[in-house]
CSV table of C-alpha atoms and ligand atoms in Angstrom, one decimal:
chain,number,residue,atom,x,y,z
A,1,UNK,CA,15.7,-10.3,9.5
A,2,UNK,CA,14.9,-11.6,12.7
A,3,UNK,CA,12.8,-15.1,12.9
A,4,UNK,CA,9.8,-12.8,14.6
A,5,UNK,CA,9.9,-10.3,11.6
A,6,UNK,CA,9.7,-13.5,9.3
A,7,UNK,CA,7.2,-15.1,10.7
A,8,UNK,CA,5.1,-12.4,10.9
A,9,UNK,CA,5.5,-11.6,6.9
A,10,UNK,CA,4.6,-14.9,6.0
A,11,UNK,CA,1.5,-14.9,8.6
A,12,UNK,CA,0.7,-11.6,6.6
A,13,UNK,CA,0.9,-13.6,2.9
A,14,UNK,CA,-1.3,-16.3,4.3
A,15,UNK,CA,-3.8,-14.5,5.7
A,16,UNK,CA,-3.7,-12.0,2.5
A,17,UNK,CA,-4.3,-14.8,0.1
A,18,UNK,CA,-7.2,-16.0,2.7
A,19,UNK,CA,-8.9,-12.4,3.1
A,20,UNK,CA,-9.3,-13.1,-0.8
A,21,UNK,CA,-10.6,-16.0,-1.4
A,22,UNK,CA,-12.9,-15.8,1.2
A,23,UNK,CA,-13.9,-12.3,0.1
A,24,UNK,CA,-13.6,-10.4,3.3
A,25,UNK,CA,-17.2,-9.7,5.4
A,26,UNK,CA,-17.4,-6.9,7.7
A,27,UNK,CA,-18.1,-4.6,5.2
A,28,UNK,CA,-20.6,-2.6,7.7
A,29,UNK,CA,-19.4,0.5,7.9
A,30,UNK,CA,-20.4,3.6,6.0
A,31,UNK,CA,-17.9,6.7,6.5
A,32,UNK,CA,-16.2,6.3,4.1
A,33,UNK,CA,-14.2,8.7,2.1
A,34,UNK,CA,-11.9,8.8,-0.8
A,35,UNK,CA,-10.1,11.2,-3.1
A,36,UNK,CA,-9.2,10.6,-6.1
A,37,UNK,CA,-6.1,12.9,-8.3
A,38,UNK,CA,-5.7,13.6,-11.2
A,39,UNK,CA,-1.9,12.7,-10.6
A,40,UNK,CA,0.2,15.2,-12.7
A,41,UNK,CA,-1.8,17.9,-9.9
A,42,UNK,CA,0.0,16.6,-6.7
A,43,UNK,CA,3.4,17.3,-7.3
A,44,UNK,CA,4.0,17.8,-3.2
A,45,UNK,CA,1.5,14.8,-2.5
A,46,UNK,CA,4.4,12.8,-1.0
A,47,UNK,CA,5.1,16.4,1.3
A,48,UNK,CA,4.7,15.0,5.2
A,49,UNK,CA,6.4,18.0,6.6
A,50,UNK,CA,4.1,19.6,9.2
A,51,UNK,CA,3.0,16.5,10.8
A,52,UNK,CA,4.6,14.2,13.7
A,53,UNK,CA,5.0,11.0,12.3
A,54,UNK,CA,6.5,9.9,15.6
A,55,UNK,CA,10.6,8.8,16.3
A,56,UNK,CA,10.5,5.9,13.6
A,57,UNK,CA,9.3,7.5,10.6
A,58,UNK,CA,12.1,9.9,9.0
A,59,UNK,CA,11.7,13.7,8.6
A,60,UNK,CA,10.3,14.9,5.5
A,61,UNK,CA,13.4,16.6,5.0
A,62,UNK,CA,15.6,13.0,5.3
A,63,UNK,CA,13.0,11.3,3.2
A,64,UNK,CA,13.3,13.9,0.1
A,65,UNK,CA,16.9,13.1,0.1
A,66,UNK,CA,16.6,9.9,-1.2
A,67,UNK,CA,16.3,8.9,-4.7
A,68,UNK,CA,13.5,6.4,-4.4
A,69,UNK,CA,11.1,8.7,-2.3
A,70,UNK,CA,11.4,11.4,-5.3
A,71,UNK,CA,9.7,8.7,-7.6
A,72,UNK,CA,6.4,8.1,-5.2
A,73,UNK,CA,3.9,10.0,-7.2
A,74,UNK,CA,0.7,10.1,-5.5
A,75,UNK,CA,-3.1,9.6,-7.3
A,76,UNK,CA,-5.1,9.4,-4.4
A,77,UNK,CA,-6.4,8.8,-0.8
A,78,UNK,CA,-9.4,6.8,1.1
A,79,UNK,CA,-9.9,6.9,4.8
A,80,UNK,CA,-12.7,4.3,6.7
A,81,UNK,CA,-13.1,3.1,10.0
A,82,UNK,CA,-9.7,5.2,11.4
A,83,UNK,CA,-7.1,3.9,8.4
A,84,UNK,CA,-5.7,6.0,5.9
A,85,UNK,CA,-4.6,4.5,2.3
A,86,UNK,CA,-2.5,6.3,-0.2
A,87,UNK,CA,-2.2,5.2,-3.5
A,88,UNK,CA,1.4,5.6,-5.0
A,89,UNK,CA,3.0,4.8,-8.1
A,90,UNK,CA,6.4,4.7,-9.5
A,91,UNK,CA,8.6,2.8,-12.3
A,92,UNK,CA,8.4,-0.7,-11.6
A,93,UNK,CA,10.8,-2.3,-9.3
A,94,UNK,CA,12.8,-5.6,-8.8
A,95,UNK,CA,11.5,-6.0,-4.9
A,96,UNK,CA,12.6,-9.2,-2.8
A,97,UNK,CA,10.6,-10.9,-0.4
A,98,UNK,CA,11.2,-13.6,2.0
A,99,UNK,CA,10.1,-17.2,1.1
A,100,UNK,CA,11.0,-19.3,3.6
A,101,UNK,CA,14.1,-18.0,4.3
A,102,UNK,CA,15.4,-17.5,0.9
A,103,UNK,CA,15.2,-13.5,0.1
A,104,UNK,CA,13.8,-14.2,-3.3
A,105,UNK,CA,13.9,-11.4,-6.0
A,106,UNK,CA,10.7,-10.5,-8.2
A,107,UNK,CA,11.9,-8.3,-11.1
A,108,UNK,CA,8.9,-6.7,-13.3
A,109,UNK,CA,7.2,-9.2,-16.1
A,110,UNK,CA,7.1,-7.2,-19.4
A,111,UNK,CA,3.7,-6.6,-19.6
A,112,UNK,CA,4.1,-4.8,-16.0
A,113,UNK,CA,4.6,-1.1,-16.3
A,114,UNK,CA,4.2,0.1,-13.0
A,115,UNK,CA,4.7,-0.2,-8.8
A,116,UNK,CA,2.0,0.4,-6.9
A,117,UNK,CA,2.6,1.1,-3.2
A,118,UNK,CA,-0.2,1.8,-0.5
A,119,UNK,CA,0.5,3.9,2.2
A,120,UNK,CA,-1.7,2.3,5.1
A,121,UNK,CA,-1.7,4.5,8.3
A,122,UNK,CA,-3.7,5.6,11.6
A,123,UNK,CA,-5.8,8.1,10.3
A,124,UNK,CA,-5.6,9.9,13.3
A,125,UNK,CA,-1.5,9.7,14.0
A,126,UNK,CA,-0.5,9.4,10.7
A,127,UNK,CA,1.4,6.0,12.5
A,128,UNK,CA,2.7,4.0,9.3
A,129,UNK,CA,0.7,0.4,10.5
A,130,UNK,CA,2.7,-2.7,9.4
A,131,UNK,CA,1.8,-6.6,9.6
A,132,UNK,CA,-2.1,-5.9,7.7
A,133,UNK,CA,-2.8,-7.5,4.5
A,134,UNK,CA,-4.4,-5.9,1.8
A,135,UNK,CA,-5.4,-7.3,-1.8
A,136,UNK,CA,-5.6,-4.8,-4.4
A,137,UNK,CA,-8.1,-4.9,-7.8
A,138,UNK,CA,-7.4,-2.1,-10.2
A,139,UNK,CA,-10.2,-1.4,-12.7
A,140,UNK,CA,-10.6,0.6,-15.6
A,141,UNK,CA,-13.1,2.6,-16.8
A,142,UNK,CA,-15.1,-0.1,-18.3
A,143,UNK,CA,-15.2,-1.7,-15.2
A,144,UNK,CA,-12.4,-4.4,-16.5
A,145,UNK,CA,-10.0,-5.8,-14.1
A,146,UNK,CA,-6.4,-4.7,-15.4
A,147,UNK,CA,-4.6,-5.7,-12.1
A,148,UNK,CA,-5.6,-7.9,-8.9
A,149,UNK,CA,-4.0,-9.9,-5.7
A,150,UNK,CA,-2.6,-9.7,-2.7
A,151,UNK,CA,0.0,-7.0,-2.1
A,152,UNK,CA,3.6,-7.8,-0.8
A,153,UNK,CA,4.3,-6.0,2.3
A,154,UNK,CA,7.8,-4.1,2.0
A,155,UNK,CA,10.1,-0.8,2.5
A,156,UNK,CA,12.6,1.2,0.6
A,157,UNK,CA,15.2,4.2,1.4
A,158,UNK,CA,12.9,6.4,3.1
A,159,UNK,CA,10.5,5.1,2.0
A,160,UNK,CA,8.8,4.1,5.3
A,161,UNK,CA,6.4,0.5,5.0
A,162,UNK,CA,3.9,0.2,2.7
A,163,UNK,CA,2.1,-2.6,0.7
A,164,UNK,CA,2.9,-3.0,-3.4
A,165,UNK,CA,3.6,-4.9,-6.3
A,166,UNK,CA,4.1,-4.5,-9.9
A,167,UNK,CA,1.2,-3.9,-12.1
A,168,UNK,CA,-0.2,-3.2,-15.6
A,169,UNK,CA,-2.1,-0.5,-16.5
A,170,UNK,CA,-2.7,-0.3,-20.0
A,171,UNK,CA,-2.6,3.2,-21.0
A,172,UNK,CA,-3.5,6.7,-19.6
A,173,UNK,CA,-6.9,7.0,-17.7
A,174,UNK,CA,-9.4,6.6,-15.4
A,175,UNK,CA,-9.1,3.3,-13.0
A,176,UNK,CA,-10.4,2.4,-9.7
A,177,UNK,CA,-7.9,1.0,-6.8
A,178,UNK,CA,-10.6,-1.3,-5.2
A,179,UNK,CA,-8.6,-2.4,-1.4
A,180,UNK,CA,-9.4,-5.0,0.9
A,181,UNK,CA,-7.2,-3.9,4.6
A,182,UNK,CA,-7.1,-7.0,7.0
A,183,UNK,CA,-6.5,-5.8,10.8
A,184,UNK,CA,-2.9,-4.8,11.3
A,185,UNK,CA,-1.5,-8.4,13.5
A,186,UNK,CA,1.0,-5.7,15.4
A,187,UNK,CA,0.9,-6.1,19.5
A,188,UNK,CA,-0.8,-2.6,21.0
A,189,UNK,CA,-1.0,-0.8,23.6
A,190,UNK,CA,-4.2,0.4,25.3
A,191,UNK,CA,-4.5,3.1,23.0
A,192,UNK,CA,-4.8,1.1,20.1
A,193,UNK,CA,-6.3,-1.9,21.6
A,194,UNK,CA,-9.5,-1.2,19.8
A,195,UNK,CA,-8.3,0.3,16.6
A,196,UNK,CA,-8.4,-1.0,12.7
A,197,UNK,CA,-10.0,-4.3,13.9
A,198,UNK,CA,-12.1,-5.0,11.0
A,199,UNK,CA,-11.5,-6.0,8.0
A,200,UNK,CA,-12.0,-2.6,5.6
A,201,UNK,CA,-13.1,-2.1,2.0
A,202,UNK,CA,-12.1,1.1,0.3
A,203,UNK,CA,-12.0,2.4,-3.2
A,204,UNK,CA,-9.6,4.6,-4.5
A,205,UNK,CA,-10.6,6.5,-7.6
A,206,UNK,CA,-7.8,7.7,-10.1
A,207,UNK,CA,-6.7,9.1,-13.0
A,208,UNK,CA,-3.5,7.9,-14.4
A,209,UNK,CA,-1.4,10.5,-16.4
A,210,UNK,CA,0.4,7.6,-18.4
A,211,UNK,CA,3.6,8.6,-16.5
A,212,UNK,CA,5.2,6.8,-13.8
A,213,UNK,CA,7.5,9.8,-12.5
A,214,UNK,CA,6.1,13.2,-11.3
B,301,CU,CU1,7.2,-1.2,-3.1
């Protein structure tokens, strides 16, 4: 990993854990829109054939061939002020992420039976965006938080970038992914000078199967 890369992950972390605690303003926008799943449905959710992700995001095809794609089931989407969240889940994971410059491992706590991952991308391009920050609060259908905090930014075999952590989720049911996207701190061209420039909230309704595999 490259000192740029590094520094840029732990600019992420800070202003993740900021974002927060100071509980995020520019909430102004109305169009949003969000799908939730019934998640044993989408069986081709993770399917991105058809669209042109651009030269750094593999095929479809070369994305099915790995073993830790196959796992991403997906339980929903949002999309608000031109970003695009999907929710995925899988087993959970022992991820590593950089502190310092120690690549430190996080393996799953008992009580966590799950790995969320969010998908955050252009909504127009479908352009994975890296270098945001979003928290994540997962609710149930009481209302009770099961699973909050700020989400480690990471990538896997085909995989592409995305946003997780290990959760809990206590059994089968209804929840609501509740997301708080910081601007992604990526350099831009023109085009995308004035693009995903506010801080975003967006819910992500879901129903959880009980299963972490599709
Ligand atoms: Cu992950």
């Amino acid at each position: 990993m490259t000192p740029m890369t590094r520094r840029a992950c732990t600019a992420a972390a800070t202003v993740a854990t900021a974002a927060l605690l100071a509980g995020c303003g520019d909430d102004t926008s109305s169009n949003v829109s969000a799908s939730g799943t019934t998640a044993g449905g989408h069986a081709a959710g993770h399917d991105m054939s058809g669209m042109d992700m651009g030269g750094t995001t593999p095929s479809a095809a070369s994305q099915k061939s790995h073993a830790s794609t196959m796992q991403m089931k997906k339980l929903g989407t949002a999309t608000k002020d031109g970003e695009s969240v999907e929710l995925d889940i899988s087993e959970p994971v022992t991820f590593s992420v950089y502190e310092g410059d120690q690549l430190v491992k996080h393996a799953p706590r008992k009580d966590q039976n799950a790995h969320v991952m969010l998908l955050l991308s252009d909504a127009e391009t479908g352009d994975r965006l890296p270098d945001a920050t979003i928290t994540l609060r997962i609710t149930d259908a009481a209302g009770k938080v099961v699973s909050s905090g700020p989400q480690y930014p990471m990538i896997g075999m085909g995989m592409g970038i995305h946003y997780g952590d290990n959760v809990s989720l206590p059994k089968a049911g209804k929840y609501v992914a509740q997301l708080v996207v910081g601007p992604p701190r990526i350099g831009r061209h023109a085009d995308t000078t004035d693009r995903w420039r506010t801080t975003t909230r967006m819910s992500i309704p879901f129903t959880w199967d009980g299963a972490t595999t599709r």
